[in-house]
PDB file of C-alpha atoms in Angstrom:
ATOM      1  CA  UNK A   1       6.854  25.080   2.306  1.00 53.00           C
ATOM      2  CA  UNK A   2       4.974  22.074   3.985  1.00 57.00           C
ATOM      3  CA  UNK A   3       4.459  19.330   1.513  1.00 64.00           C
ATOM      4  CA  UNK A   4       1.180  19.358  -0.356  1.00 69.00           C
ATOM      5  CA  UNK A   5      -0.967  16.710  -2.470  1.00 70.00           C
ATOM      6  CA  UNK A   6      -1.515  17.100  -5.701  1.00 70.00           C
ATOM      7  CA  UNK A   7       0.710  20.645  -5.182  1.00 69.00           C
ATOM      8  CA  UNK A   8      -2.485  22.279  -3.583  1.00 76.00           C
ATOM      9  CA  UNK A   9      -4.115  20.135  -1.503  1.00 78.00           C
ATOM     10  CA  UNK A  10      -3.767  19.397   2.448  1.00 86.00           C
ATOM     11  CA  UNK A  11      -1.226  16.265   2.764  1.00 86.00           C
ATOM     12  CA  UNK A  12      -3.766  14.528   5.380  1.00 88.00           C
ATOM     13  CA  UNK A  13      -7.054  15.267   2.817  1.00 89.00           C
ATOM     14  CA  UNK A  14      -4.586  13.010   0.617  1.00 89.00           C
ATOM     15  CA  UNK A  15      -4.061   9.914   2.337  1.00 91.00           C
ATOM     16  CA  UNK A  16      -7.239  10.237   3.200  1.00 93.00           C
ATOM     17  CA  UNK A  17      -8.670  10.107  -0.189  1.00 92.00           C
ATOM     18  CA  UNK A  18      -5.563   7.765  -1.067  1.00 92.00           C
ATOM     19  CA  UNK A  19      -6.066   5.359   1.579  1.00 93.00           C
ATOM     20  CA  UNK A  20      -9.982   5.314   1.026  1.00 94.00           C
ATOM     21  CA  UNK A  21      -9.522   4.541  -2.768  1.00 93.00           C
ATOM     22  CA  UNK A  22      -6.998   2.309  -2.451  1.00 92.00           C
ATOM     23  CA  UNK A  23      -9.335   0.004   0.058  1.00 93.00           C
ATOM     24  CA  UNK A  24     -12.094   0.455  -2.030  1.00 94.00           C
ATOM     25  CA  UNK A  25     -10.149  -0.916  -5.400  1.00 93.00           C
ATOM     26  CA  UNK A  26      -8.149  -3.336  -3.935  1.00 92.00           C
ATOM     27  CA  UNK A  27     -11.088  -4.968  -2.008  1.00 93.00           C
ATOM     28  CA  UNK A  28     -12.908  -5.043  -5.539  1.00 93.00           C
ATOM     29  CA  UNK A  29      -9.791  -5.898  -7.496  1.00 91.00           C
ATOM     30  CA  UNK A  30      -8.876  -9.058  -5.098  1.00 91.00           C
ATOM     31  CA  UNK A  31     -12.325  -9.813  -4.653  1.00 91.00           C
ATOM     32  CA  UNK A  32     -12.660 -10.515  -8.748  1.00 89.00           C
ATOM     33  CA  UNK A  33      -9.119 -12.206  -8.667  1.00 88.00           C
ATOM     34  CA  UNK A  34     -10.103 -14.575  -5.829  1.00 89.00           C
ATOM     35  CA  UNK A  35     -13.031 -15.692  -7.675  1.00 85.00           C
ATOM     36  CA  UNK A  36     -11.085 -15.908 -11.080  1.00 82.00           C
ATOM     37  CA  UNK A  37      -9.056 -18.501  -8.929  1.00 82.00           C
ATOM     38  CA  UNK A  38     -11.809 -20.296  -7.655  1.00 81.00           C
ATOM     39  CA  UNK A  39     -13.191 -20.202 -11.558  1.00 75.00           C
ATOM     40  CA  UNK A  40      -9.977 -21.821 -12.485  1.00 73.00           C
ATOM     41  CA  UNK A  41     -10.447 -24.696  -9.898  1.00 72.00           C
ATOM     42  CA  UNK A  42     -14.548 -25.239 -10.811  1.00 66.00           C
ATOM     43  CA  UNK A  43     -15.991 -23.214  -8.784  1.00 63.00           C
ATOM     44  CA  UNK A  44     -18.303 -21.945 -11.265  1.00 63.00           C
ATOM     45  CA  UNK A  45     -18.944 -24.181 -13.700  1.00 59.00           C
ATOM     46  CA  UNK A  46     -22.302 -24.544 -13.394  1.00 65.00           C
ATOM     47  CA  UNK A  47     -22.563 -20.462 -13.884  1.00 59.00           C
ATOM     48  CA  UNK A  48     -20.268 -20.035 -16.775  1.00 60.00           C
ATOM     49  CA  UNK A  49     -21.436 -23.265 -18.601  1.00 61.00           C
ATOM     50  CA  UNK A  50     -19.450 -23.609 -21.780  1.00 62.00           C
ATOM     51  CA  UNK A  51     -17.171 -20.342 -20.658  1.00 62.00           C
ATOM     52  CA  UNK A  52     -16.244 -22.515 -17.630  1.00 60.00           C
ATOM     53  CA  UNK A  53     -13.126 -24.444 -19.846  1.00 63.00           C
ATOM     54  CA  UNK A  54     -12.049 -21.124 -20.654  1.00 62.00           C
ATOM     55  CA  UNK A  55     -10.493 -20.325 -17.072  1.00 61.00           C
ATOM     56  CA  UNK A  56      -9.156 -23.502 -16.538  1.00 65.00           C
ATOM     57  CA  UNK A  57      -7.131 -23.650 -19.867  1.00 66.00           C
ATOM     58  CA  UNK A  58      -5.240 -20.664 -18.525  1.00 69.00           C
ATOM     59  CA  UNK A  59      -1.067 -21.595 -17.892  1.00 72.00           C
ATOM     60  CA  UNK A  60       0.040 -22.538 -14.713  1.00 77.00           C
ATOM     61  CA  UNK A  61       2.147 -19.331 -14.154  1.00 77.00           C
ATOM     62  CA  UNK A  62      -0.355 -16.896 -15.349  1.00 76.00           C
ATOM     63  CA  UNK A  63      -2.505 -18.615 -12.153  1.00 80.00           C
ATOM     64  CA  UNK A  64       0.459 -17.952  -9.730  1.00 83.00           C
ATOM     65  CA  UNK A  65       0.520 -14.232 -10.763  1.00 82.00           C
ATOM     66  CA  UNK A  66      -3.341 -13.882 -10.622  1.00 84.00           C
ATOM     67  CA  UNK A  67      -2.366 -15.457  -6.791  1.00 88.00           C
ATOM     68  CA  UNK A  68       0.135 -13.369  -5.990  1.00 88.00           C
ATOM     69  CA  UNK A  69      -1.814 -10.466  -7.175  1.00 87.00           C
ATOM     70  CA  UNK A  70      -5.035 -11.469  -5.267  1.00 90.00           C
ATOM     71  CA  UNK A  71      -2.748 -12.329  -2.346  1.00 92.00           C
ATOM     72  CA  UNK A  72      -0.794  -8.629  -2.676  1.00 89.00           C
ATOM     73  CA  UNK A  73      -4.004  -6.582  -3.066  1.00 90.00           C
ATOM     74  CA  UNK A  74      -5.835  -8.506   0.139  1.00 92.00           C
ATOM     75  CA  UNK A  75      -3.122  -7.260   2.417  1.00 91.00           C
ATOM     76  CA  UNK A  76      -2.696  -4.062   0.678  1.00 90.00           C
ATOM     77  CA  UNK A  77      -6.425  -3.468   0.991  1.00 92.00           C
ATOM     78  CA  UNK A  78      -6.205  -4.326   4.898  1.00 92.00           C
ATOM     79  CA  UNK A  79      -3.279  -1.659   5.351  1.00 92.00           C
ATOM     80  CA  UNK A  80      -5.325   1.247   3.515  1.00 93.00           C
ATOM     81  CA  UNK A  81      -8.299   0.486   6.077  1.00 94.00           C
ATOM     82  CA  UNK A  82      -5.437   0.910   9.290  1.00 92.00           C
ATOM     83  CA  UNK A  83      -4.033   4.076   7.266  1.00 93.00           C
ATOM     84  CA  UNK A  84      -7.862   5.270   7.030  1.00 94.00           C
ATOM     85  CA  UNK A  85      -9.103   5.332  10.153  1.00 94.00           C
ATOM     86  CA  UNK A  86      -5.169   6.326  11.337  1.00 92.00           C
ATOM     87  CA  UNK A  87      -5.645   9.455   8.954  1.00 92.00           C
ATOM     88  CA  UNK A  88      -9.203  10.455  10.215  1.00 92.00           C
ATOM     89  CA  UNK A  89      -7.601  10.079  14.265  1.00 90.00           C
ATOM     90  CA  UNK A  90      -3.980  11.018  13.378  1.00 89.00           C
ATOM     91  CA  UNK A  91      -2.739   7.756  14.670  1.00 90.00           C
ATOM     92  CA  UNK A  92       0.528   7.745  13.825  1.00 91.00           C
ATOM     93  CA  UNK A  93       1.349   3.836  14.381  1.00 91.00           C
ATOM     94  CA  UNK A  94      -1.401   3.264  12.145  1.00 92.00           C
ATOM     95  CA  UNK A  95      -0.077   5.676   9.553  1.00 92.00           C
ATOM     96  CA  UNK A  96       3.361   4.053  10.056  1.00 92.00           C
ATOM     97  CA  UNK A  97       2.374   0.400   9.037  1.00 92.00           C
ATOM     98  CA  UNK A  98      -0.016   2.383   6.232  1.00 93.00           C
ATOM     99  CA  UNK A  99       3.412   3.888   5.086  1.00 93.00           C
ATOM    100  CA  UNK A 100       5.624   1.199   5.311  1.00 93.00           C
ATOM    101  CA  UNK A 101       3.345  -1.358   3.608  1.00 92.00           C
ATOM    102  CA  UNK A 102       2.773   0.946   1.128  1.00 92.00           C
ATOM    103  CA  UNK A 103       6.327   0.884   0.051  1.00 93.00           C
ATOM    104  CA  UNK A 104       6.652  -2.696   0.172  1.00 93.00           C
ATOM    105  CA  UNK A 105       3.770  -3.069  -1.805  1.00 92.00           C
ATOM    106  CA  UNK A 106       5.333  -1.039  -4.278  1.00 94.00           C
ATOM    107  CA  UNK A 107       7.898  -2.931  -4.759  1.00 94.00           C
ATOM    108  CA  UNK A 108       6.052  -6.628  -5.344  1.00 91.00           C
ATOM    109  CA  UNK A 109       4.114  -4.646  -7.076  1.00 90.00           C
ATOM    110  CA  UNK A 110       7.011  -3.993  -9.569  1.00 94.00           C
ATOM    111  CA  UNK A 111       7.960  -7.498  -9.299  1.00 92.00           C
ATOM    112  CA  UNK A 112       4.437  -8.781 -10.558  1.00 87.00           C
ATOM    113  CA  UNK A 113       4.250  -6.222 -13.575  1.00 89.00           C
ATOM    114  CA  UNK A 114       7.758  -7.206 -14.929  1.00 91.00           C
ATOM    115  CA  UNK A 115       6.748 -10.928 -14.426  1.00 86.00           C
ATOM    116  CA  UNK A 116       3.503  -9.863 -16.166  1.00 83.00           C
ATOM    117  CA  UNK A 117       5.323  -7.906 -19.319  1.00 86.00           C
ATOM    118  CA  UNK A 118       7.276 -11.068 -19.637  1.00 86.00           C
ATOM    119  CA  UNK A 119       4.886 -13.633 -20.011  1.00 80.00           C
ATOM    120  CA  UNK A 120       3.089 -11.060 -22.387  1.00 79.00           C
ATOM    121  CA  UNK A 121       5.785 -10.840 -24.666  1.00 80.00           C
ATOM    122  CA  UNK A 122       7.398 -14.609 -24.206  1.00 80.00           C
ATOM    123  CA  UNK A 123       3.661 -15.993 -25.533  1.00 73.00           C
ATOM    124  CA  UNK A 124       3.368 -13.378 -28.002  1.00 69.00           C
ATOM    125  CA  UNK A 125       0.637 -15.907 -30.060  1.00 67.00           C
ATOM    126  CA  UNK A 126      -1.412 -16.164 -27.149  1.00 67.00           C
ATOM    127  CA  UNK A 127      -1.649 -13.319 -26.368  1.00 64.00           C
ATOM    128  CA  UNK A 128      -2.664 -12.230 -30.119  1.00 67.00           C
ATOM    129  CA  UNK A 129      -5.425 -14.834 -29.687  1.00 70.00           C
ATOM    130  CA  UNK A 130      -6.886 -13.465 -26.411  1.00 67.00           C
ATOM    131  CA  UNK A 131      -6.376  -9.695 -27.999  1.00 68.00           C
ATOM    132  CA  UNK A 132      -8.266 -10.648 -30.738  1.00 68.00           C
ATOM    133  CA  UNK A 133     -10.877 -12.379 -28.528  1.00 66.00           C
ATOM    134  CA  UNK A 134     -11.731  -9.621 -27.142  1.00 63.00           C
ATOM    135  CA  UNK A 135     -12.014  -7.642 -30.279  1.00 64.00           C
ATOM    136  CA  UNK A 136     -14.104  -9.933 -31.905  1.00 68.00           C
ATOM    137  CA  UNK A 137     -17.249  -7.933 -31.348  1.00 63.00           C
ATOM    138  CA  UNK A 138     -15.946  -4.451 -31.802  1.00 64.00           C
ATOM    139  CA  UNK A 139     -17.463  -2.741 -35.042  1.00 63.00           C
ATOM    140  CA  UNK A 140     -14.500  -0.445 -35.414  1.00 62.00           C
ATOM    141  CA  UNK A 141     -10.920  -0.976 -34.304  1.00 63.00           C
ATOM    142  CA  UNK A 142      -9.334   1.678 -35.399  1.00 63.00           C
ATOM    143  CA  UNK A 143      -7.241  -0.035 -37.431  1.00 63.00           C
ATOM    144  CA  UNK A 144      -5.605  -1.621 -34.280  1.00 64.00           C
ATOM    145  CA  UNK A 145      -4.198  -5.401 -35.058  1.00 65.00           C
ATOM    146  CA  UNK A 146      -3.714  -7.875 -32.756  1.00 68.00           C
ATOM    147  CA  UNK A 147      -0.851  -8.769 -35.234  1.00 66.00           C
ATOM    148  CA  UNK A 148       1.402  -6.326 -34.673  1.00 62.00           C
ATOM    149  CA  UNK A 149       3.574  -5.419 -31.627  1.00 73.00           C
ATOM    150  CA  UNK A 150       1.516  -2.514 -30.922  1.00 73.00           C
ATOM    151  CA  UNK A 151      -1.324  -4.497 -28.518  1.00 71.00           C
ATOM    152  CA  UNK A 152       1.891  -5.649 -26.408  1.00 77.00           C
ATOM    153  CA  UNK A 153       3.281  -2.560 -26.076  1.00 82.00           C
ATOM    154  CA  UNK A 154      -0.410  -1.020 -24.826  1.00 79.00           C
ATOM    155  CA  UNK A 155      -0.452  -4.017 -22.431  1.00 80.00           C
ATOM    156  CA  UNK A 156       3.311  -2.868 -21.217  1.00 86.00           C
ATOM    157  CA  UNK A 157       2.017   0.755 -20.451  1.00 89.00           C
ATOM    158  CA  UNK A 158      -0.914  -1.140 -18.878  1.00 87.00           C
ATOM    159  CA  UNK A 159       0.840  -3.012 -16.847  1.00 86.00           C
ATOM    160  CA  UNK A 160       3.367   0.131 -15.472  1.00 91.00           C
ATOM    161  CA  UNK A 161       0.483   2.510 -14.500  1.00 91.00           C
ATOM    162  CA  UNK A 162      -0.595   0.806 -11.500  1.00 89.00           C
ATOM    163  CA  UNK A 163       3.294   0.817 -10.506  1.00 92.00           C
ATOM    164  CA  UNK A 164       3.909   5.105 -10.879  1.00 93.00           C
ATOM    165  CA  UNK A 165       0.419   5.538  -9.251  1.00 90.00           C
ATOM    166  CA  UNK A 166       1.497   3.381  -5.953  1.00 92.00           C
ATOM    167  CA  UNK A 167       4.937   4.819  -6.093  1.00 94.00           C
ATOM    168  CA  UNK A 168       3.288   8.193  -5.516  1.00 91.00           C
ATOM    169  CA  UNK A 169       1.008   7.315  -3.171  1.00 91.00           C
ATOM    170  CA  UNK A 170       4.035   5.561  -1.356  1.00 93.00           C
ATOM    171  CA  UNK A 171       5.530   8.669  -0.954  1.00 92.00           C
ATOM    172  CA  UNK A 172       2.305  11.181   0.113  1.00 91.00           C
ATOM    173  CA  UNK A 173       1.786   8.538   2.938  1.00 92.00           C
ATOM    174  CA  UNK A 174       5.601   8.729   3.623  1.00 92.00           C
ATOM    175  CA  UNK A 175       5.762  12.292   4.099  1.00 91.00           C
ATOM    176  CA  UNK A 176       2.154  12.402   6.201  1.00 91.00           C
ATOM    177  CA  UNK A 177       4.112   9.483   8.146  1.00 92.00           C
ATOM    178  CA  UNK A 178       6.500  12.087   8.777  1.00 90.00           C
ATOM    179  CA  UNK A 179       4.720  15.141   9.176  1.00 87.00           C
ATOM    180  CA  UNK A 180       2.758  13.158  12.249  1.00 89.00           C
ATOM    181  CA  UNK A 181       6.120  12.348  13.804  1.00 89.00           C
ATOM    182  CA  UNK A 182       7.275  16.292  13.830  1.00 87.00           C
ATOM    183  CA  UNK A 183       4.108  16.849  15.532  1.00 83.00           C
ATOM    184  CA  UNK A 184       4.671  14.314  18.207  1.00 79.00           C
ATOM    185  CA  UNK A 185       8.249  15.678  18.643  1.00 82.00           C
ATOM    186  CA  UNK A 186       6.574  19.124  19.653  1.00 77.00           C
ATOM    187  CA  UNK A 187       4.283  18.091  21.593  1.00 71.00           C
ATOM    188  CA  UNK A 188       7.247  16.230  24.323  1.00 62.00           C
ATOM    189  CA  UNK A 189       8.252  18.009  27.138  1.00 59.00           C
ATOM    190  CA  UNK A 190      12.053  18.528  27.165  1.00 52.00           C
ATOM    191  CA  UNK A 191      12.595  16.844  30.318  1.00 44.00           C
ATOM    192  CA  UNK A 192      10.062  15.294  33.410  1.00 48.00           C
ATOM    193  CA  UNK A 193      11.028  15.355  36.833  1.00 45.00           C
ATOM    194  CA  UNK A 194       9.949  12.491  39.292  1.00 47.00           C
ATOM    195  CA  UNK A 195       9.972  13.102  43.146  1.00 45.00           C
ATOM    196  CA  UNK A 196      11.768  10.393  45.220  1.00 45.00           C
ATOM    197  CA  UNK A 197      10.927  10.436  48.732  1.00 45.00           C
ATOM    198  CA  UNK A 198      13.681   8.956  51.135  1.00 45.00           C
ATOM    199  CA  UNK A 199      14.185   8.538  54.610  1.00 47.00           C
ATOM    200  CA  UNK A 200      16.065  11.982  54.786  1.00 49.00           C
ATOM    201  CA  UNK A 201      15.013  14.022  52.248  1.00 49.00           C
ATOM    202  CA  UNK A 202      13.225  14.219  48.707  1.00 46.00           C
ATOM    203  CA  UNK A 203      15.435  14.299  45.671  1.00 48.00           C
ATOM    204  CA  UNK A 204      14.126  15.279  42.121  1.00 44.00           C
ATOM    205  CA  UNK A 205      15.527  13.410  39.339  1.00 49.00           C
ATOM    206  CA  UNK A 206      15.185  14.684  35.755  1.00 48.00           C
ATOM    207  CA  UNK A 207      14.798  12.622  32.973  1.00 46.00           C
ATOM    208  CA  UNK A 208      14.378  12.530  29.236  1.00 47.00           C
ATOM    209  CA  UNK A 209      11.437  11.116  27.565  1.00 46.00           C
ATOM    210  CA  UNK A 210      11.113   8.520  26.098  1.00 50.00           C
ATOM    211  CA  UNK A 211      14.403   7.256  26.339  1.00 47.00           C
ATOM    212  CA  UNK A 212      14.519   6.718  30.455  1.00 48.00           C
ATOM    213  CA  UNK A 213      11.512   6.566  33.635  1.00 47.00           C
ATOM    214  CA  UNK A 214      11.706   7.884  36.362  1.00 49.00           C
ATOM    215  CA  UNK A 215      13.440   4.630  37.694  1.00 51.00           C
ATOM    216  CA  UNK A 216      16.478   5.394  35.493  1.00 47.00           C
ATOM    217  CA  UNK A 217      16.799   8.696  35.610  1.00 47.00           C
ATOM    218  CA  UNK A 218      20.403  10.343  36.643  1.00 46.00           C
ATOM    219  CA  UNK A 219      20.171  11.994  39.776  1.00 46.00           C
ATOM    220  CA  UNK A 220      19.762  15.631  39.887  1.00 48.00           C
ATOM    221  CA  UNK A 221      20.048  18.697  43.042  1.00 50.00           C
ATOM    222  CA  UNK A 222      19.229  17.470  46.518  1.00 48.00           C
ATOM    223  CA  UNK A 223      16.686  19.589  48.338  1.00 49.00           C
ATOM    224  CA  UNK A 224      16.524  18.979  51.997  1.00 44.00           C
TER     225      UNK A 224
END
């Protein structure tokens, strides 16, 4: 059985809507983390007003991840617009460097979310101060407290989603990636034959595609 997306649906409807998504939220998301960074450096100041400090009083290494996930999500965002349009033409070098991007954004991807769970739980009273920022004008918790481990370990399963979501999109594009290949396979004649025209007579050399022209191809039967 050919493989499917989402077990029912056609594997090149899937990049499609994976690659088109994908763009779409990691224009946005590196869009908002470029501007955090330029927050952090005064770039809004005059917008934020007292809020302003707020951004720049965050640690040195959180602003290196924010960077390397702006920085990440910019080139992954350029690779879903080449796996796009490749989907919508069935370009398969375009699919390829979709594919193969996709994979290696799965892995710093990884990287940045371990890097991320570990700062969470290394500055576990920070990070009860920000949780309980944020609650400060919810009416009804639910009982949840920023006290407890629970907030860290909902930031941990935060923090992984993102990671199983690429790693399946890594590996619809892989198999569409493939799937174009087989076709291209097909389509190849078995062998071409180029006429060479000499002095005496015209010999017909075969020759397998792509792997040798007509220039190096063996010689085959003389015909006079």
């Amino acid at each position: 059985m050919a493989p499917k997306f989402c077990c029912c649906l056609p594997l090149r409807l899937g990049v499609f809507l994976i690659s088109g998504i994908q763009a779409l939220f990691s224009l946005v998301c590196a869009g908002l983390l470029w501007a955090s960074v330029a927050g952090q450096h005064g770039a809004f100041d005059k917008v934020l007003g007292e809020n302003a400090q707020a951004l720049k009083d965050v640690p040195t290494r959180t602003k290196v991840v924010t960077i390397l996930y702006a920085t990440s999500l910019t080139f992954l965002s350029l690779s879903c617009i080449f796996g796009f349009f490749g989907t919508i033409r069935r370009k398969y070098s375009l699919v390829a460097s979709y594919a193969s991007f996709s994979k290696a954004f799965f892995v710093v991807l990884t990287l940045l979310a371990i890097v991320n769970i570990v700062i969470m739980w290394m500055d576990k009273g920070k990070s009860a101060d920000a949780c309980r920022e944020a609650l400060k004008n919810v009416q009804d918790t639910g009982g949840f407290d920023c006290n407890t481990n629970t907030f860290l370990i909902v930031g941990t399963v935060i923090a992984l989603i993102p990671v199983f979501l690429q790693l399946y999109a890594a590996i619809v594009v892989h198999q569409y990636r493939n799937h174009l290949a087989s076709e291209q396979n097909r389509q190849l004649p078995d062998a071409h034959y180029s006429k060479v025209s000499t002095s005496d007579n015209v010999e017909y050399r075969p020759y397998q595609y792509p792997f040798s022209t007509p220039d190096t191809g063996y010689s085959g039967n003389h015909h006079s």
